[in-house]
């Protein structure tokens, strides 16, 4: 029996292919198989022209592939090939279910390694031109999601985390944005707290919306695109970036 290959859990970054790490690009060029999420852009996959591509993504509102099946596909690929890249949007270690895949690989005796990537919160902060922290005024950041998996009990621990930190980065929060904002206001976060949504951060079709927790119901969000919600001072953005000094809640084309 040939020894199993190695699986690299690689961060693809937020979308733009040139936000990949050099290590990620090298591994893509070497990979025999690339198992990728739906979020991964075609331009990134083009860096692995020789590889067999397997789309294994799960997206809300799209046909989903159960995680257990994904784990099996990764293990099977490693048993048949030398270099397997499991390409995940952003950073694999944030809301990427990397640990479940690592546990499946360990159970199968398959070597693995993680390659970090640029996470969506960092990409959104870059778009807004505001750092997630600021000396003296923003000393803490929370990465949260209010979204729970099928069959998982609702969990409200995120409310405490979001209430207690200066900057909040919400992953997978677009669909529940009004409910999420209302829950935070009910928990005592001021309604005037700046809130911004950045859709498709780093891609040509990126869009920014700026408002407050109180006006979050007015956010115009397209279904089916990745959206980062930032709450706190960085969500104000830098006014000089707004084309023609647009009002804070105006829809902007950021490119
Ligand atoms: N591991 C990823 C997150 C996966 S969860 C990371 O580190 O970024 C998927 C969520 O990430 C999306 O629902 C959205 O909230 C966010 N996201 C991913 N790519 C994004 C992008 N280009 N722009 C805005 N948000 C993005």
CSV table of C-alpha atoms and ligand atoms in Angstrom, one decimal:
chain,number,residue,atom,x,y,z
A,1,UNK,CA,0.0,0.0,0.0
A,2,UNK,CA,1.3,3.5,-0.8
A,3,UNK,CA,1.6,5.7,2.2
A,4,UNK,CA,-1.1,8.4,2.4
A,5,UNK,CA,-0.4,11.9,1.1
A,6,UNK,CA,-0.3,15.0,3.1
A,7,UNK,CA,-3.3,17.3,3.5
A,8,UNK,CA,-2.7,21.0,3.6
A,9,UNK,CA,-5.5,23.1,5.0
A,10,UNK,CA,-4.9,26.3,3.2
A,11,UNK,CA,-6.4,29.7,3.8
A,12,UNK,CA,-7.5,31.2,0.5
A,13,UNK,CA,-8.0,34.7,1.9
A,14,UNK,CA,-11.1,36.9,1.3
A,15,UNK,CA,-11.3,36.5,-2.4
A,16,UNK,CA,-8.7,38.5,-4.4
A,17,UNK,CA,-6.1,35.9,-5.6
A,18,UNK,CA,-3.2,38.2,-4.8
A,19,UNK,CA,-4.1,38.1,-1.2
A,20,UNK,CA,-3.0,34.5,-1.0
A,21,UNK,CA,0.2,33.8,0.8
A,22,UNK,CA,3.2,32.7,-1.2
A,23,UNK,CA,3.0,29.3,0.6
A,24,UNK,CA,-0.6,28.9,-0.5
A,25,UNK,CA,0.3,29.7,-4.1
A,26,UNK,CA,3.2,27.2,-4.1
A,27,UNK,CA,1.0,24.4,-2.6
A,28,UNK,CA,-1.7,25.1,-5.1
A,29,UNK,CA,0.8,24.8,-7.9
A,30,UNK,CA,1.9,21.4,-6.5
A,31,UNK,CA,-1.4,20.0,-5.6
A,32,UNK,CA,-2.8,16.9,-7.2
A,33,UNK,CA,-6.3,17.5,-5.8
A,34,UNK,CA,-7.9,20.7,-4.5
A,35,UNK,CA,-11.0,20.4,-2.4
A,36,UNK,CA,-12.4,23.9,-2.2
A,37,UNK,CA,-15.3,25.9,-0.6
A,38,UNK,CA,-17.9,27.6,-2.7
A,39,UNK,CA,-16.5,30.9,-1.4
A,40,UNK,CA,-13.2,30.4,-3.2
A,41,UNK,CA,-12.9,32.6,-6.3
A,42,UNK,CA,-12.1,31.2,-9.7
A,43,UNK,CA,-8.9,33.3,-10.0
A,44,UNK,CA,-7.6,31.5,-6.9
A,45,UNK,CA,-8.4,28.1,-8.4
A,46,UNK,CA,-6.6,29.1,-11.6
A,47,UNK,CA,-3.4,28.8,-9.6
A,48,UNK,CA,-3.8,25.0,-9.6
A,49,UNK,CA,-4.5,24.3,-13.3
A,50,UNK,CA,-3.0,20.8,-13.0
A,51,UNK,CA,-5.1,19.7,-10.0
A,52,UNK,CA,-8.4,17.8,-9.9
A,53,UNK,CA,-10.9,20.2,-8.4
A,54,UNK,CA,-13.6,19.1,-6.0
A,55,UNK,CA,-16.1,21.6,-4.8
A,56,UNK,CA,-17.2,20.7,-1.3
A,57,UNK,CA,-18.5,24.1,-0.1
A,58,UNK,CA,-21.5,24.6,2.1
A,59,UNK,CA,-23.3,27.9,1.8
A,60,UNK,CA,-26.5,29.1,3.4
A,61,UNK,CA,-29.4,28.8,0.9
A,62,UNK,CA,-27.4,26.6,-1.4
A,63,UNK,CA,-27.4,22.8,-1.7
A,64,UNK,CA,-25.2,21.8,1.2
A,65,UNK,CA,-22.7,19.0,1.6
A,66,UNK,CA,-22.6,17.5,5.0
A,67,UNK,CA,-19.4,18.0,6.9
A,68,UNK,CA,-19.0,14.3,7.5
A,69,UNK,CA,-19.0,13.7,3.8
A,70,UNK,CA,-16.4,16.4,3.3
A,71,UNK,CA,-14.2,14.8,5.9
A,72,UNK,CA,-14.5,11.5,4.0
A,73,UNK,CA,-13.7,13.1,0.7
A,74,UNK,CA,-10.5,14.7,2.1
A,75,UNK,CA,-9.4,11.4,3.7
A,76,UNK,CA,-10.1,9.5,0.4
A,77,UNK,CA,-8.2,12.0,-1.6
A,78,UNK,CA,-5.2,11.7,0.7
A,79,UNK,CA,-5.2,7.9,0.4
A,80,UNK,CA,-5.0,8.2,-3.4
A,81,UNK,CA,-2.7,11.2,-3.9
A,82,UNK,CA,0.5,12.8,-2.6
A,83,UNK,CA,-0.3,16.5,-2.1
A,84,UNK,CA,-3.9,17.4,-1.3
A,85,UNK,CA,-5.0,21.0,-0.7
A,86,UNK,CA,-8.1,21.6,1.3
A,87,UNK,CA,-8.7,25.3,0.3
A,88,UNK,CA,-10.8,27.3,2.7
A,89,UNK,CA,-12.0,30.9,2.5
A,90,UNK,CA,-10.2,33.4,4.6
A,91,UNK,CA,-8.3,31.8,7.4
A,92,UNK,CA,-8.9,28.1,8.0
A,93,UNK,CA,-8.9,28.5,11.8
A,94,UNK,CA,-11.8,31.0,12.0
A,95,UNK,CA,-15.3,29.7,11.4
A,96,UNK,CA,-13.8,27.2,9.0
A,97,UNK,CA,-14.5,23.9,10.7
A,98,UNK,CA,-10.8,23.1,10.3
A,99,UNK,CA,-10.7,21.1,13.6
A,100,UNK,CA,-13.3,18.7,12.5
A,101,UNK,CA,-11.3,18.0,9.3
A,102,UNK,CA,-8.1,17.7,11.3
A,103,UNK,CA,-9.7,15.2,13.7
A,104,UNK,CA,-10.9,13.1,10.8
A,105,UNK,CA,-7.3,13.2,9.3
A,106,UNK,CA,-5.8,12.2,12.6
A,107,UNK,CA,-8.2,9.4,13.0
A,108,UNK,CA,-7.2,8.1,9.6
A,109,UNK,CA,-3.5,8.5,10.3
A,110,UNK,CA,-3.0,11.1,7.6
A,111,UNK,CA,-0.4,13.9,8.1
A,112,UNK,CA,-1.7,17.5,7.8
A,113,UNK,CA,-0.6,21.1,8.1
A,114,UNK,CA,-2.4,24.4,8.2
A,115,UNK,CA,-1.5,27.5,6.1
A,116,UNK,CA,-3.1,30.6,7.6
A,117,UNK,CA,-4.9,33.1,5.4
A,118,UNK,CA,-6.2,36.7,5.5
A,119,UNK,CA,-9.5,36.6,7.4
A,120,UNK,CA,-12.6,38.5,6.2
A,121,UNK,CA,-12.5,40.9,9.2
A,122,UNK,CA,-9.0,42.0,8.3
A,123,UNK,CA,-10.1,42.4,4.6
A,124,UNK,CA,-13.1,44.5,5.7
A,125,UNK,CA,-11.0,46.7,8.0
A,126,UNK,CA,-8.6,47.3,5.0
A,127,UNK,CA,-11.6,48.3,2.8
A,128,UNK,CA,-12.9,50.7,5.4
A,129,UNK,CA,-9.4,52.2,6.1
A,130,UNK,CA,-9.9,51.8,9.8
A,131,UNK,CA,-8.0,49.4,12.1
A,132,UNK,CA,-9.9,46.9,14.2
A,133,UNK,CA,-8.0,48.3,17.3
A,134,UNK,CA,-7.0,51.8,18.1
A,135,UNK,CA,-4.6,52.9,20.8
A,136,UNK,CA,-6.5,54.2,23.8
A,137,UNK,CA,-10.0,53.7,22.4
A,138,UNK,CA,-10.4,50.2,20.9
A,139,UNK,CA,-8.5,47.6,22.9
A,140,UNK,CA,-10.5,44.5,22.2
A,141,UNK,CA,-12.0,42.8,19.1
A,142,UNK,CA,-14.4,39.9,19.1
A,143,UNK,CA,-14.9,37.5,16.2
A,144,UNK,CA,-18.4,36.3,16.5
A,145,UNK,CA,-21.2,34.4,14.7
A,146,UNK,CA,-24.8,34.1,15.8
A,147,UNK,CA,-25.3,31.4,13.2
A,148,UNK,CA,-25.8,27.8,14.5
A,149,UNK,CA,-25.7,24.6,12.6
A,150,UNK,CA,-28.6,22.4,11.9
A,151,UNK,CA,-29.7,20.6,15.0
A,152,UNK,CA,-27.5,22.8,17.2
A,153,UNK,CA,-29.2,24.5,20.1
A,154,UNK,CA,-29.4,28.3,19.9
A,155,UNK,CA,-26.5,29.9,21.7
A,156,UNK,CA,-26.5,33.5,22.9
A,157,UNK,CA,-22.9,33.6,24.3
A,158,UNK,CA,-22.0,35.9,21.3
A,159,UNK,CA,-24.2,38.7,22.7
A,160,UNK,CA,-22.0,38.9,25.8
A,161,UNK,CA,-18.8,38.8,23.7
A,162,UNK,CA,-20.1,41.5,21.4
A,163,UNK,CA,-21.3,43.7,24.3
A,164,UNK,CA,-18.0,43.5,26.1
A,165,UNK,CA,-15.6,44.3,23.2
A,166,UNK,CA,-14.9,47.6,21.5
A,167,UNK,CA,-14.9,46.2,18.0
A,168,UNK,CA,-17.1,43.3,16.8
A,169,UNK,CA,-16.6,41.4,13.6
A,170,UNK,CA,-19.6,39.3,12.7
A,171,UNK,CA,-19.2,36.3,10.4
A,172,UNK,CA,-22.2,34.8,8.6
A,173,UNK,CA,-24.4,37.5,10.0
A,174,UNK,CA,-26.0,39.1,7.0
A,175,UNK,CA,-29.3,37.2,7.0
A,176,UNK,CA,-29.8,37.8,10.8
A,177,UNK,CA,-28.5,41.3,10.8
A,178,UNK,CA,-31.7,43.1,12.0
A,179,UNK,CA,-32.3,40.5,14.7
A,180,UNK,CA,-28.6,40.6,15.7
A,181,UNK,CA,-28.5,44.4,15.9
A,182,UNK,CA,-31.8,44.4,17.9
A,183,UNK,CA,-30.4,41.8,20.4
A,184,UNK,CA,-27.3,43.9,20.9
A,185,UNK,CA,-29.3,47.1,21.6
A,186,UNK,CA,-31.5,45.2,23.9
A,187,UNK,CA,-28.4,43.9,25.7
A,188,UNK,CA,-27.3,47.5,26.3
A,189,UNK,CA,-25.0,48.4,23.3
A,190,UNK,CA,-25.9,52.0,22.3
A,191,UNK,CA,-28.1,52.2,19.2
A,192,UNK,CA,-25.7,54.9,17.9
A,193,UNK,CA,-22.8,52.5,17.7
A,194,UNK,CA,-21.4,52.6,14.2
A,195,UNK,CA,-22.1,49.5,12.0
A,196,UNK,CA,-20.8,48.8,8.6
A,197,UNK,CA,-21.3,45.9,6.2
A,198,UNK,CA,-18.7,45.0,3.6
A,199,UNK,CA,-19.9,42.6,1.0
A,200,UNK,CA,-17.3,40.8,-1.2
A,201,UNK,CA,-14.4,42.5,0.5
A,202,UNK,CA,-11.3,42.6,-1.7
A,203,UNK,CA,-13.2,41.6,-4.9
A,204,UNK,CA,-14.1,44.1,-7.7
A,205,UNK,CA,-17.8,43.8,-6.8
A,206,UNK,CA,-17.2,44.8,-3.2
A,207,UNK,CA,-19.8,47.0,-1.5
A,208,UNK,CA,-19.9,49.0,1.7
A,209,UNK,CA,-22.9,50.1,3.7
A,210,UNK,CA,-22.5,52.3,6.7
A,211,UNK,CA,-25.0,53.0,9.5
A,212,UNK,CA,-25.5,52.3,13.1
A,213,UNK,CA,-26.8,49.4,15.2
A,214,UNK,CA,-30.1,51.3,15.3
A,215,UNK,CA,-30.4,51.7,11.5
A,216,UNK,CA,-29.1,48.2,10.7
A,217,UNK,CA,-32.6,47.2,9.3
A,218,UNK,CA,-31.9,49.7,6.4
A,219,UNK,CA,-28.8,47.9,5.3
A,220,UNK,CA,-29.2,46.8,1.7
A,221,UNK,CA,-27.7,43.3,1.3
A,222,UNK,CA,-27.7,41.1,-1.7
A,223,UNK,CA,-28.5,37.5,-1.0
A,224,UNK,CA,-25.8,34.9,-1.6
A,225,UNK,CA,-22.7,37.1,-1.3
A,226,UNK,CA,-20.3,37.0,1.7
A,227,UNK,CA,-20.8,39.9,4.0
A,228,UNK,CA,-18.7,41.0,7.0
A,229,UNK,CA,-20.4,43.1,9.6
A,230,UNK,CA,-18.2,45.4,11.6
A,231,UNK,CA,-19.6,47.1,14.7
A,232,UNK,CA,-17.8,49.8,16.7
A,233,UNK,CA,-15.6,52.8,15.7
A,234,UNK,CA,-13.9,51.2,12.7
A,235,UNK,CA,-17.3,50.8,11.1
A,236,UNK,CA,-17.4,54.6,10.7
A,237,UNK,CA,-14.8,54.3,8.0
A,238,UNK,CA,-12.7,57.3,7.0
A,239,UNK,CA,-14.9,60.1,5.8
A,240,UNK,CA,-12.4,61.2,3.2
A,241,UNK,CA,-12.9,57.8,1.5
A,242,UNK,CA,-16.6,58.4,0.9
A,243,UNK,CA,-17.1,59.5,-2.7
A,244,UNK,CA,-18.3,63.1,-2.7
A,245,UNK,CA,-18.6,63.1,1.1
A,246,UNK,CA,-21.6,60.8,1.0
A,247,UNK,CA,-23.9,60.4,4.0
A,248,UNK,CA,-22.8,57.7,6.4
A,249,UNK,CA,-25.6,55.4,5.4
A,250,UNK,CA,-25.3,55.8,1.7
A,251,UNK,CA,-24.6,52.7,-0.4
A,252,UNK,CA,-21.2,52.9,-1.9
A,253,UNK,CA,-19.2,51.2,-4.6
A,254,UNK,CA,-15.9,50.9,-2.9
A,255,UNK,CA,-13.7,50.2,-5.9
B,1,LIG,N1,-12.7,31.3,7.4
B,1,LIG,C1,-13.3,32.5,6.9
B,1,LIG,C2,-14.7,32.7,7.4
B,1,LIG,C3,-15.7,31.6,7.0
B,1,LIG,S1,-17.3,31.9,7.5
B,1,LIG,C4,-12.5,33.7,7.2
B,1,LIG,O1,-11.5,33.6,7.9
B,1,LIG,O2,-12.7,34.8,6.6
B,1,LIG,C5,-18.0,32.7,6.1
B,1,LIG,C6,-18.2,34.2,6.4
B,1,LIG,O3,-17.0,34.9,6.3
B,1,LIG,C7,-19.2,34.9,5.4
B,1,LIG,O4,-20.5,34.6,5.8
B,1,LIG,C8,-18.8,36.3,5.7
B,1,LIG,O5,-19.3,36.8,6.9
B,1,LIG,C9,-17.3,36.2,5.8
B,1,LIG,N2,-16.6,36.5,4.5
B,1,LIG,C10,-15.8,35.6,3.9
B,1,LIG,N3,-15.3,36.2,2.8
B,1,LIG,C11,-15.7,37.5,2.8
B,1,LIG,C12,-15.5,38.6,1.9
B,1,LIG,N4,-14.8,38.5,0.8
B,1,LIG,N5,-16.2,39.8,2.2
B,1,LIG,C13,-17.0,39.9,3.3
B,1,LIG,N6,-17.2,38.8,4.1
B,1,LIG,C14,-16.6,37.7,3.9
